[in-house]
Amino acid sequence: MTKRVIGILTGGGDAPGLNNAIKQVVNSAAGEFIIEGITEGWKGAIMMTKGEDPRVYTLPLITNQVRRIDRTGGTILMSSRANPFNYGGEDLSDKVAGFLSERYHAVIALGGEDTLGAAGKLYAKGLDIIGIPKTIDKDLCQTRFTLGFDTATNIIKDHVISLKTPAGSHGEVYFIEAMGRNAGHLTYWGGIGANAHFITIPEAEIDAERLIEAIERRRGSLVKRRGYSLDGLRYTIVVVSEGTRFSGVGQITKKTIDPHGNQELGDGLVALYLQRKYKELTGCTAKTEVIGRRQRGGSPSAYDNLLGILLGQKGVDLIRHGDFGRMATFNGETVGDVPLESVIDKIRILDADKVYDPKRYRPIIAANNRLYHEIEVSK
Ligand code: F6P
């Protein structure tokens, strides 16, 4: 009997842990299914649908080939933010669903809300597909963890800690910008992990002037407590989210929108805005740092490796049992699955009222606090 072929693709921003999931899919399916990688996310599928040579956009995957891929981050399949529902303004979703259904027994899509949102809508058009959750932002609904988040949080933590030494030696103020388009999980966990003095999250509106007053209060507080002046010497680290919303200003965005309709952010826009405000209000110069794509780079953490193994295994099991239109999940204890439909056009964010003190610009840490206070809202 000819073996059935599963297509697998990775979409959106790359993240450590993807290769671990791919490796587990290949190993778990060995002898039962043929696994074919589709390169560059939905772009590979779109190009093949448009008649391009599949040899250019596919990669046969076998056990021997994937043996070493778990050591590196990124994705051996490459990725893109292409969208079958809007490819340069054209809706190719019917054609893509038809092409993939013809070529594959089923498809595994690894991605965040955009990639899996498209997967859910393609399932509704008849494609047998399942999803594996990946995003360093951790803003996908119905799952507590997503591939890449743990590694990214630790990279943020290390980055902040390494800057504490020069900042401390020179008594400087640093605005360090981390990712997180709609959700503050990265600055929240990375900031707490590094004991940053202040953080901002997209879920809570920030008054820039009051934040700067808080920084200045902290810098002057030693003067009052010790009776001698260390004013200007007390270093301060502020970890800011690229998605920060400022009162009266909103988010500070680039001019571009990605193929999934997301306003593009980042590249230090928030840190630079605060640096300018700081100069304006205090006359002093603050430093800025953008962690940027480094927070999605490097080798996966042990946790992301384990998560990749669990979710990759679950992905193949779902296909084995014919449970299509589902997304694998992990709640910290058990692996499960939910309908892809339930993660479309929604995001999982911090419950700001419970975790963030908007007057002190810090996480709320209370003895009776839970580790997770998260809510799901429409996008
Ligand atoms: O994938 C989501 C994300 O991590 C966002 O937080 C961020 O806005 C985006 O990636 C940045 O992507 P890129 O590096 O591709 O511009």
mmCIF file of C-alpha atoms and ligand atoms in Angstrom:
data_model
loop_
_atom_site.group_PDB
_atom_site.id
_atom_site.type_symbol
_atom_site.label_atom_id
_atom_site.label_comp_id
_atom_site.label_asym_id
_atom_site.label_seq_id
_atom_site.Cartn_x
_atom_site.Cartn_y
_atom_site.Cartn_z
ATOM 1 C CA MET A 1 0.000 0.000 0.000
ATOM 2 C CA THR A 2 1.404 3.437 -0.847
ATOM 3 C CA LYS A 3 2.049 5.536 2.190
ATOM 4 C CA ARG A 4 -0.008 8.643 2.687
ATOM 5 C CA VAL A 5 1.785 11.983 2.536
ATOM 6 C CA ILE A 6 1.539 14.681 5.197
ATOM 7 C CA GLY A 7 2.598 18.228 4.283
ATOM 8 C CA ILE A 8 4.102 20.372 7.033
ATOM 9 C CA LEU A 9 4.750 24.128 7.047
ATOM 10 C CA THR A 10 5.860 26.854 9.435
ATOM 11 C CA GLY A 11 4.359 30.364 9.150
ATOM 12 C CA GLY A 12 4.871 33.784 10.735
ATOM 13 C CA GLY A 13 7.875 34.861 12.792
ATOM 14 C CA ASP A 14 10.323 32.018 13.381
ATOM 15 C CA ALA A 15 10.719 30.679 16.912
ATOM 16 C CA PRO A 16 12.998 28.280 18.759
ATOM 17 C CA GLY A 17 11.223 24.951 19.187
ATOM 18 C CA LEU A 18 9.884 24.678 15.631
ATOM 19 C CA ASN A 19 12.622 22.293 14.522
ATOM 20 C CA ASN A 20 12.039 20.155 17.594
ATOM 21 C CA ALA A 21 8.370 19.779 16.671
ATOM 22 C CA ILE A 22 9.277 19.020 13.031
ATOM 23 C CA LYS A 23 11.753 16.350 14.170
ATOM 24 C CA GLN A 24 9.143 14.696 16.381
ATOM 25 C CA VAL A 25 6.563 14.730 13.572
ATOM 26 C CA VAL A 26 9.038 13.020 11.230
ATOM 27 C CA ASN A 27 10.133 10.440 13.802
ATOM 28 C CA SER A 28 6.653 9.690 15.033
ATOM 29 C CA ALA A 29 5.290 9.286 11.503
ATOM 30 C CA ALA A 30 8.208 7.177 10.243
ATOM 31 C CA GLY A 31 7.081 3.953 8.565
ATOM 32 C CA GLU A 32 3.458 5.088 8.538
ATOM 33 C CA PHE A 33 3.360 8.376 6.630
ATOM 34 C CA ILE A 34 5.656 10.216 4.250
ATOM 35 C CA ILE A 35 6.408 13.715 5.509
ATOM 36 C CA GLU A 36 6.949 16.496 3.017
ATOM 37 C CA GLY A 37 8.036 19.958 4.149
ATOM 38 C CA ILE A 38 6.375 22.897 2.400
ATOM 39 C CA THR A 39 8.870 25.757 2.424
ATOM 40 C CA GLU A 40 8.274 29.420 3.331
ATOM 41 C CA GLY A 41 4.953 28.882 5.094
ATOM 42 C CA TRP A 42 1.813 29.641 3.125
ATOM 43 C CA LYS A 43 3.983 31.173 0.401
ATOM 44 C CA GLY A 44 5.229 27.720 -0.647
ATOM 45 C CA ALA A 45 1.652 26.440 -0.833
ATOM 46 C CA ILE A 46 0.551 29.511 -2.808
ATOM 47 C CA MET A 47 3.417 29.255 -5.297
ATOM 48 C CA MET A 48 2.706 25.574 -5.964
ATOM 49 C CA THR A 49 -0.970 26.390 -6.378
ATOM 50 C CA LYS A 50 0.050 28.976 -8.944
ATOM 51 C CA GLY A 51 1.831 26.259 -10.923
ATOM 52 C CA GLU A 52 5.411 26.723 -9.710
ATOM 53 C CA ASP A 53 7.530 23.555 -9.631
ATOM 54 C CA PRO A 54 6.827 21.773 -6.302
ATOM 55 C CA ARG A 55 10.477 20.706 -6.148
ATOM 56 C CA VAL A 56 11.347 24.334 -5.435
ATOM 57 C CA TYR A 57 8.856 24.652 -2.566
ATOM 58 C CA THR A 58 9.026 21.236 -0.905
ATOM 59 C CA LEU A 59 11.544 19.285 1.100
ATOM 60 C CA PRO A 60 11.265 15.511 1.685
ATOM 61 C CA LEU A 61 11.830 14.873 5.392
ATOM 62 C CA ILE A 62 13.233 11.630 6.735
ATOM 63 C CA THR A 63 14.550 10.559 10.118
ATOM 64 C CA ASN A 64 18.226 10.690 9.143
ATOM 65 C CA GLN A 65 17.853 14.226 7.904
ATOM 66 C CA VAL A 66 16.191 15.647 10.988
ATOM 67 C CA ARG A 67 18.490 14.032 13.541
ATOM 68 C CA ARG A 68 20.449 17.201 14.264
ATOM 69 C CA ILE A 69 17.861 19.918 13.695
ATOM 70 C CA ASP A 70 16.744 20.063 17.326
ATOM 71 C CA ARG A 71 19.903 21.940 18.317
ATOM 72 C CA THR A 72 19.050 25.063 16.416
ATOM 73 C CA GLY A 73 16.271 27.596 16.541
ATOM 74 C CA GLY A 74 14.612 29.031 13.448
ATOM 75 C CA THR A 75 12.917 26.638 11.072
ATOM 76 C CA ILE A 76 14.553 24.364 8.522
ATOM 77 C CA LEU A 77 11.418 24.870 6.398
ATOM 78 C CA MET A 78 11.808 28.656 6.355
ATOM 79 C CA SER A 79 8.854 30.912 7.002
ATOM 80 C CA SER A 80 6.899 33.868 5.663
ATOM 81 C CA ARG A 81 3.905 35.954 6.631
ATOM 82 C CA ALA A 82 2.141 35.176 3.315
ATOM 83 C CA ASN A 83 -1.616 34.741 3.591
ATOM 84 C CA PRO A 84 -3.668 32.569 1.188
ATOM 85 C CA PHE A 85 -6.687 34.797 1.843
ATOM 86 C CA ASN A 86 -4.806 37.925 0.809
ATOM 87 C CA TYR A 87 -1.882 37.372 -1.496
ATOM 88 C CA GLY A 88 -1.153 40.804 -2.892
ATOM 89 C CA GLY A 89 -4.871 41.580 -2.607
ATOM 90 C CA GLU A 90 -5.970 38.288 -4.179
ATOM 91 C CA ASP A 91 -7.944 35.613 -2.278
ATOM 92 C CA LEU A 92 -6.363 32.298 -3.285
ATOM 93 C CA SER A 93 -7.813 30.297 -0.402
ATOM 94 C CA ASP A 94 -10.128 28.055 -2.474
ATOM 95 C CA LYS A 95 -7.333 27.186 -4.860
ATOM 96 C CA VAL A 96 -4.830 26.578 -2.043
ATOM 97 C CA ALA A 97 -7.302 24.370 -0.136
ATOM 98 C CA GLY A 98 -7.966 22.395 -3.355
ATOM 99 C CA PHE A 99 -4.292 22.031 -4.273
ATOM 100 C CA LEU A 100 -3.216 20.912 -0.801
ATOM 101 C CA SER A 101 -6.152 18.475 -0.449
ATOM 102 C CA GLU A 102 -5.150 16.854 -3.701
ATOM 103 C CA ARG A 103 -1.448 16.602 -2.823
ATOM 104 C CA TYR A 104 -1.657 15.597 0.815
ATOM 105 C CA HIS A 105 -3.537 13.251 3.105
ATOM 106 C CA ALA A 106 -3.351 16.067 5.659
ATOM 107 C CA VAL A 107 -1.373 19.200 6.452
ATOM 108 C CA ILE A 108 0.309 20.271 9.704
ATOM 109 C CA ALA A 109 0.648 24.052 10.124
ATOM 110 C CA LEU A 110 2.884 25.419 12.862
ATOM 111 C CA GLY A 111 2.219 29.054 13.637
ATOM 112 C CA GLY A 112 0.543 31.757 15.616
ATOM 113 C CA GLU A 113 -2.873 33.331 15.379
ATOM 114 C CA ASP A 114 -2.339 34.457 11.756
ATOM 115 C CA THR A 115 -1.027 31.155 10.383
ATOM 116 C CA LEU A 116 -3.469 29.037 12.367
ATOM 117 C CA GLY A 117 -6.302 31.487 11.664
ATOM 118 C CA ALA A 118 -5.717 30.785 7.957
ATOM 119 C CA ALA A 119 -5.484 27.040 8.746
ATOM 120 C CA GLY A 120 -8.884 27.121 10.491
ATOM 121 C CA LYS A 121 -10.483 28.909 7.563
ATOM 122 C CA LEU A 122 -8.911 26.471 5.069
ATOM 123 C CA TYR A 123 -10.303 23.591 7.136
ATOM 124 C CA ALA A 124 -13.739 25.143 6.697
ATOM 125 C CA LYS A 125 -13.049 25.002 2.948
ATOM 126 C CA GLY A 126 -12.445 21.251 3.092
ATOM 127 C CA LEU A 127 -8.701 20.918 3.786
ATOM 128 C CA ASP A 128 -7.745 18.251 6.338
ATOM 129 C CA ILE A 129 -5.362 20.217 8.506
ATOM 130 C CA ILE A 130 -4.203 20.429 12.105
ATOM 131 C CA GLY A 131 -2.301 23.183 13.937
ATOM 132 C CA ILE A 132 0.643 23.349 16.345
ATOM 133 C CA PRO A 133 0.871 26.560 18.410
ATOM 134 C CA LYS A 134 4.004 28.669 17.951
ATOM 135 C CA THR A 135 4.605 32.285 18.851
ATOM 136 C CA ILE A 136 7.132 33.952 21.097
ATOM 137 C CA ASP A 137 4.321 36.399 21.991
ATOM 138 C CA LYS A 138 2.309 33.578 23.684
ATOM 139 C CA ASP A 139 -0.917 35.308 22.628
ATOM 140 C CA LEU A 140 -2.648 32.305 21.051
ATOM 141 C CA CYS A 141 -5.944 31.317 22.632
ATOM 142 C CA GLN A 142 -6.777 27.973 24.221
ATOM 143 C CA THR A 143 -3.194 27.017 25.074
ATOM 144 C CA ARG A 144 -1.088 28.210 27.979
ATOM 145 C CA PHE A 145 2.228 27.708 26.209
ATOM 146 C CA THR A 146 3.376 28.244 22.660
ATOM 147 C CA LEU A 147 6.649 27.256 21.045
ATOM 148 C CA GLY A 148 9.351 29.887 21.392
ATOM 149 C CA PHE A 149 8.003 31.826 24.356
ATOM 150 C CA ASP A 150 10.217 30.256 26.995
ATOM 151 C CA THR A 151 13.411 30.761 24.981
ATOM 152 C CA ALA A 152 12.476 34.355 24.114
ATOM 153 C CA THR A 153 11.683 35.184 27.741
ATOM 154 C CA ASN A 154 15.063 33.890 28.811
ATOM 155 C CA ILE A 155 16.831 35.865 26.075
ATOM 156 C CA ILE A 156 15.066 39.025 27.290
ATOM 157 C CA LYS A 157 16.036 38.205 30.871
ATOM 158 C CA ASP A 158 19.703 37.680 29.909
ATOM 159 C CA HIS A 159 19.761 40.852 27.814
ATOM 160 C CA VAL A 160 18.373 42.966 30.647
ATOM 161 C CA ILE A 161 20.678 41.400 33.229
ATOM 162 C CA SER A 162 23.712 42.033 31.043
ATOM 163 C CA LEU A 163 22.763 45.687 30.712
ATOM 164 C CA LYS A 164 22.383 46.054 34.447
ATOM 165 C CA THR A 165 26.156 46.148 34.876
ATOM 166 C CA PRO A 166 26.944 49.123 32.601
ATOM 167 C CA ALA A 167 23.724 50.832 33.660
ATOM 168 C CA GLY A 168 24.690 50.327 37.317
ATOM 169 C CA SER A 169 28.305 51.416 36.825
ATOM 170 C CA HIS A 170 27.278 54.612 35.084
ATOM 171 C CA GLY A 171 24.024 55.312 36.929
ATOM 172 C CA GLU A 172 22.018 55.347 33.711
ATOM 173 C CA VAL A 173 18.381 54.997 32.683
ATOM 174 C CA TYR A 174 17.715 52.353 30.001
ATOM 175 C CA PHE A 175 14.588 51.883 27.931
ATOM 176 C CA ILE A 176 14.852 48.328 26.602
ATOM 177 C CA GLU A 177 12.277 47.389 23.977
ATOM 178 C CA ALA A 178 10.992 43.824 23.676
ATOM 179 C CA MET A 179 8.436 42.337 21.270
ATOM 180 C CA GLY A 180 4.792 41.534 21.954
ATOM 181 C CA ARG A 181 2.415 43.108 19.527
ATOM 182 C CA ASN A 182 -0.829 42.798 21.466
ATOM 183 C CA ALA A 183 0.143 40.974 24.621
ATOM 184 C CA GLY A 184 2.621 41.752 27.375
ATOM 185 C CA HIS A 185 3.645 38.192 28.273
ATOM 186 C CA LEU A 186 7.206 38.810 27.013
ATOM 187 C CA THR A 187 7.877 42.025 28.927
ATOM 188 C CA TYR A 188 5.983 40.706 31.955
ATOM 189 C CA TRP A 189 7.881 37.422 32.290
ATOM 190 C CA GLY A 190 11.179 38.735 30.891
ATOM 191 C CA GLY A 191 10.917 41.831 33.097
ATOM 192 C CA ILE A 192 10.130 39.912 36.276
ATOM 193 C CA GLY A 193 12.805 37.349 35.375
ATOM 194 C CA ALA A 194 15.426 40.102 35.271
ATOM 195 C CA ASN A 195 14.016 42.147 38.147
ATOM 196 C CA ALA A 196 13.572 45.162 35.917
ATOM 197 C CA HIS A 197 12.551 48.295 37.799
ATOM 198 C CA PHE A 198 9.613 49.150 35.545
ATOM 199 C CA ILE A 199 7.829 47.416 32.706
ATOM 200 C CA THR A 200 5.137 48.360 30.220
ATOM 201 C CA ILE A 201 2.608 45.999 28.639
ATOM 202 C CA PRO A 202 0.188 46.661 25.748
ATOM 203 C CA GLU A 203 -2.770 45.703 27.947
ATOM 204 C CA ALA A 204 -2.408 48.782 30.208
ATOM 205 C CA GLU A 205 -2.474 52.349 28.918
ATOM 206 C CA ILE A 206 0.716 54.169 29.902
ATOM 207 C CA ASP A 207 0.998 57.843 30.775
ATOM 208 C CA ALA A 208 4.543 58.573 29.539
ATOM 209 C CA GLU A 209 4.987 61.629 31.767
ATOM 210 C CA ARG A 210 3.921 59.772 34.874
ATOM 211 C CA LEU A 211 6.191 56.869 34.022
ATOM 212 C CA ILE A 212 9.102 59.304 33.777
ATOM 213 C CA GLU A 213 8.084 60.873 37.101
ATOM 214 C CA ALA A 214 8.155 57.396 38.635
ATOM 215 C CA ILE A 215 11.646 56.839 37.228
ATOM 216 C CA GLU A 216 12.797 60.146 38.685
ATOM 217 C CA ARG A 217 11.243 59.373 42.057
ATOM 218 C CA ARG A 218 13.167 56.126 42.149
ATOM 219 C CA ARG A 219 16.409 57.821 41.189
ATOM 220 C CA GLY A 220 15.973 60.364 43.948
ATOM 221 C CA SER A 221 14.681 58.024 46.615
ATOM 222 C CA LEU A 222 18.099 57.145 48.023
ATOM 223 C CA VAL A 223 18.690 60.803 48.782
ATOM 224 C CA LYS A 224 15.767 60.840 51.167
ATOM 225 C CA ARG A 225 16.464 57.462 52.723
ATOM 226 C CA ARG A 226 20.189 57.804 53.345
ATOM 227 C CA GLY A 227 20.446 61.535 53.797
ATOM 228 C CA TYR A 228 23.115 61.997 51.168
ATOM 229 C CA SER A 229 22.798 62.632 47.494
ATOM 230 C CA LEU A 230 23.105 59.823 45.030
ATOM 231 C CA ASP A 231 20.758 61.672 42.732
ATOM 232 C CA GLY A 232 21.482 60.796 39.139
ATOM 233 C CA LEU A 233 23.479 57.737 40.151
ATOM 234 C CA ARG A 234 20.688 55.248 40.791
ATOM 235 C CA TYR A 235 20.370 53.239 37.607
ATOM 236 C CA THR A 236 16.969 52.320 36.278
ATOM 237 C CA ILE A 237 15.908 49.668 33.800
ATOM 238 C CA VAL A 238 12.557 49.992 32.044
ATOM 239 C CA VAL A 239 11.526 47.054 29.846
ATOM 240 C CA VAL A 240 8.986 48.344 27.345
ATOM 241 C CA SER A 241 6.724 46.423 25.039
ATOM 242 C CA GLU A 242 6.761 47.362 21.355
ATOM 243 C CA GLY A 243 2.957 47.301 21.624
ATOM 244 C CA THR A 244 2.774 49.871 24.461
ATOM 245 C CA ARG A 245 -0.249 52.187 24.193
ATOM 246 C CA PHE A 246 0.394 55.706 25.454
ATOM 247 C CA SER A 247 -2.445 57.905 26.693
ATOM 248 C CA GLY A 248 -3.400 60.457 24.091
ATOM 249 C CA VAL A 249 -1.023 58.878 21.553
ATOM 250 C CA GLY A 250 -1.918 55.189 21.216
ATOM 251 C CA GLN A 251 0.587 52.713 19.819
ATOM 252 C CA ILE A 252 3.683 53.978 18.060
ATOM 253 C CA THR A 253 3.630 52.123 14.783
ATOM 254 C CA LYS A 254 5.513 51.878 11.523
ATOM 255 C CA LYS A 255 3.637 52.896 8.396
ATOM 256 C CA THR A 256 3.426 49.318 7.128
ATOM 257 C CA ILE A 257 0.763 46.626 7.585
ATOM 258 C CA ASP A 258 1.606 42.932 7.140
ATOM 259 C CA PRO A 259 -0.351 40.524 4.874
ATOM 260 C CA HIS A 260 -2.548 39.491 7.816
ATOM 261 C CA GLY A 261 -3.582 43.094 8.465
ATOM 262 C CA ASN A 262 -1.358 43.670 11.508
ATOM 263 C CA GLN A 263 0.078 47.135 11.934
ATOM 264 C CA GLU A 264 3.875 46.662 12.106
ATOM 265 C CA LEU A 265 5.657 47.784 15.266
ATOM 266 C CA GLY A 266 9.083 47.614 16.814
ATOM 267 C CA ASP A 267 12.614 48.568 15.769
ATOM 268 C CA GLY A 268 12.874 50.711 18.884
ATOM 269 C CA LEU A 269 10.025 53.136 18.188
ATOM 270 C CA VAL A 270 8.681 52.909 21.751
ATOM 271 C CA ALA A 271 12.107 53.098 23.392
ATOM 272 C CA LEU A 272 13.040 56.115 21.258
ATOM 273 C CA TYR A 273 9.748 57.846 22.047
ATOM 274 C CA LEU A 274 10.420 57.461 25.765
ATOM 275 C CA GLN A 275 14.027 58.549 25.373
ATOM 276 C CA ARG A 276 12.851 61.780 23.676
ATOM 277 C CA LYS A 277 10.191 62.368 26.349
ATOM 278 C CA TYR A 278 12.741 61.744 29.065
ATOM 279 C CA LYS A 279 15.107 64.325 27.603
ATOM 280 C CA GLU A 280 12.243 66.791 27.203
ATOM 281 C CA LEU A 281 11.072 66.412 30.800
ATOM 282 C CA THR A 282 14.345 65.986 32.684
ATOM 283 C CA GLY A 283 17.011 67.395 30.385
ATOM 284 C CA CYS A 284 18.905 64.119 30.870
ATOM 285 C CA THR A 285 19.871 61.484 28.337
ATOM 286 C CA ALA A 286 18.601 57.934 28.659
ATOM 287 C CA LYS A 287 19.952 54.937 26.758
ATOM 288 C CA THR A 288 17.831 52.751 24.492
ATOM 289 C CA GLU A 289 18.210 49.125 23.441
ATOM 290 C CA VAL A 290 16.131 47.049 21.065
ATOM 291 C CA ILE A 291 16.329 43.316 21.693
ATOM 292 C CA GLY A 292 14.715 42.805 18.294
ATOM 293 C CA ARG A 293 14.948 39.549 16.465
ATOM 294 C CA ARG A 294 17.642 38.236 18.802
ATOM 295 C CA GLN A 295 14.749 37.322 21.113
ATOM 296 C CA ARG A 296 13.529 34.874 18.468
ATOM 297 C CA GLY A 297 17.003 33.501 17.766
ATOM 298 C CA GLY A 298 19.468 30.923 18.976
ATOM 299 C CA SER A 299 19.055 27.464 20.367
ATOM 300 C CA PRO A 300 15.736 26.422 21.983
ATOM 301 C CA SER A 301 15.501 26.202 25.765
ATOM 302 C CA ALA A 302 15.007 22.781 27.312
ATOM 303 C CA TYR A 303 11.348 23.706 27.836
ATOM 304 C CA ASP A 304 10.804 24.616 24.183
ATOM 305 C CA ASN A 305 12.522 21.407 23.121
ATOM 306 C CA LEU A 306 10.205 19.395 25.349
ATOM 307 C CA LEU A 307 7.177 21.372 24.175
ATOM 308 C CA GLY A 308 8.157 20.753 20.532
ATOM 309 C CA ILE A 309 8.373 17.027 21.212
ATOM 310 C CA LEU A 310 4.979 16.925 22.978
ATOM 311 C CA LEU A 311 3.169 19.058 20.410
ATOM 312 C CA GLY A 312 4.801 17.351 17.395
ATOM 313 C CA GLN A 313 3.744 13.974 18.757
ATOM 314 C CA LYS A 314 0.202 15.207 19.356
ATOM 315 C CA GLY A 315 0.058 16.580 15.802
ATOM 316 C CA VAL A 316 0.754 13.164 14.285
ATOM 317 C CA ASP A 317 -1.669 11.475 16.705
ATOM 318 C CA LEU A 318 -4.445 13.845 15.633
ATOM 319 C CA ILE A 319 -3.870 12.940 11.990
ATOM 320 C CA ARG A 320 -3.608 9.241 12.817
ATOM 321 C CA HIS A 321 -7.061 9.394 14.404
ATOM 322 C CA GLY A 322 -8.532 11.567 11.663
ATOM 323 C CA ASP A 323 -9.132 14.434 14.107
ATOM 324 C CA PHE A 324 -8.747 17.240 11.609
ATOM 325 C CA GLY A 325 -9.468 20.928 12.168
ATOM 326 C CA ARG A 326 -7.853 20.768 15.633
ATOM 327 C CA MET A 327 -4.953 22.574 17.323
ATOM 328 C CA ALA A 328 -2.645 20.772 19.766
ATOM 329 C CA THR A 329 -2.471 22.496 23.168
ATOM 330 C CA PHE A 330 -0.434 22.355 26.353
ATOM 331 C CA ASN A 331 -1.707 23.715 29.661
ATOM 332 C CA GLY A 332 1.472 23.152 31.648
ATOM 333 C CA GLU A 333 0.419 19.682 32.647
ATOM 334 C CA THR A 334 -1.380 17.910 29.856
ATOM 335 C CA VAL A 335 -1.367 17.941 26.093
ATOM 336 C CA GLY A 336 -4.795 18.375 24.566
ATOM 337 C CA ASP A 337 -6.511 19.692 21.486
ATOM 338 C CA VAL A 338 -9.177 22.239 20.599
ATOM 339 C CA PRO A 339 -11.003 23.174 17.391
ATOM 340 C CA LEU A 340 -8.902 25.498 15.222
ATOM 341 C CA GLU A 341 -12.042 27.559 14.878
ATOM 342 C CA SER A 342 -11.771 28.516 18.552
ATOM 343 C CA VAL A 343 -8.449 30.325 18.079
ATOM 344 C CA ILE A 344 -9.437 32.432 15.084
ATOM 345 C CA ASP A 345 -9.558 36.250 15.389
ATOM 346 C CA LYS A 346 -8.966 36.107 19.146
ATOM 347 C CA ILE A 347 -5.900 36.619 21.321
ATOM 348 C CA ARG A 348 -4.843 35.631 24.809
ATOM 349 C CA ILE A 349 -3.521 38.579 26.803
ATOM 350 C CA LEU A 350 -2.621 39.408 30.397
ATOM 351 C CA ASP A 351 -5.478 40.313 32.692
ATOM 352 C CA ALA A 352 -3.921 43.718 33.401
ATOM 353 C CA ASP A 353 -6.195 44.522 36.352
ATOM 354 C CA LYS A 354 -4.839 41.525 38.201
ATOM 355 C CA VAL A 355 -1.165 41.501 37.215
ATOM 356 C CA TYR A 356 -0.122 45.097 36.607
ATOM 357 C CA ASP A 357 -0.001 48.160 38.818
ATOM 358 C CA PRO A 358 -0.624 51.081 36.421
ATOM 359 C CA LYS A 359 0.541 53.670 38.967
ATOM 360 C CA ARG A 360 3.838 51.993 39.760
ATOM 361 C CA TYR A 361 4.432 50.570 36.278
ATOM 362 C CA ARG A 362 5.313 47.218 37.763
ATOM 363 C CA PRO A 363 3.829 43.728 38.000
ATOM 364 C CA ILE A 364 1.680 43.113 41.050
ATOM 365 C CA ILE A 365 3.454 40.588 43.201
ATOM 366 C CA ALA A 366 1.286 39.390 46.075
ATOM 367 C CA ALA A 367 1.631 36.311 48.212
ATOM 368 C CA ASN A 368 -1.774 35.088 47.107
ATOM 369 C CA ASN A 369 -1.249 35.941 43.441
ATOM 370 C CA ARG A 370 -1.584 33.205 40.872
ATOM 371 C CA LEU A 371 1.119 32.593 38.313
ATOM 372 C CA TYR A 372 -1.290 33.154 35.437
ATOM 373 C CA HIS A 373 -4.002 35.730 35.045
ATOM 374 C CA GLU A 374 -4.901 35.669 31.384
ATOM 375 C CA ILE A 375 -7.991 36.496 29.393
ATOM 376 C CA GLU A 376 -9.088 35.826 25.837
ATOM 377 C CA VAL A 377 -10.425 38.762 23.835
ATOM 378 C CA SER A 378 -11.364 39.368 20.233
ATOM 379 C CA LYS A 379 -8.591 40.763 18.085
HETATM 380 O O1 F6P B 1 5.273 37.076 15.472
HETATM 381 C C1 F6P B 1 4.898 38.146 16.248
HETATM 382 C C2 F6P B 1 6.086 38.995 16.621
HETATM 383 O O2 F6P B 1 6.864 38.338 17.569
HETATM 384 C C3 F6P B 1 5.584 40.338 17.123
HETATM 385 O O3 F6P B 1 5.702 40.513 18.487
HETATM 386 C C4 F6P B 1 6.454 41.304 16.399
HETATM 387 O O4 F6P B 1 5.724 42.495 16.141
HETATM 388 C C5 F6P B 1 6.806 40.600 15.155
HETATM 389 O O5 F6P B 1 6.877 39.250 15.488
HETATM 390 C C6 F6P B 1 8.098 41.089 14.546
HETATM 391 O O6 F6P B 1 8.321 40.352 13.420
HETATM 392 P P1 F6P B 1 9.488 40.584 12.384
HETATM 393 O O7 F6P B 1 10.745 40.390 13.134
HETATM 394 O O8 F6P B 1 9.234 39.534 11.380
HETATM 395 O O9 F6P B 1 9.326 41.951 11.881
#
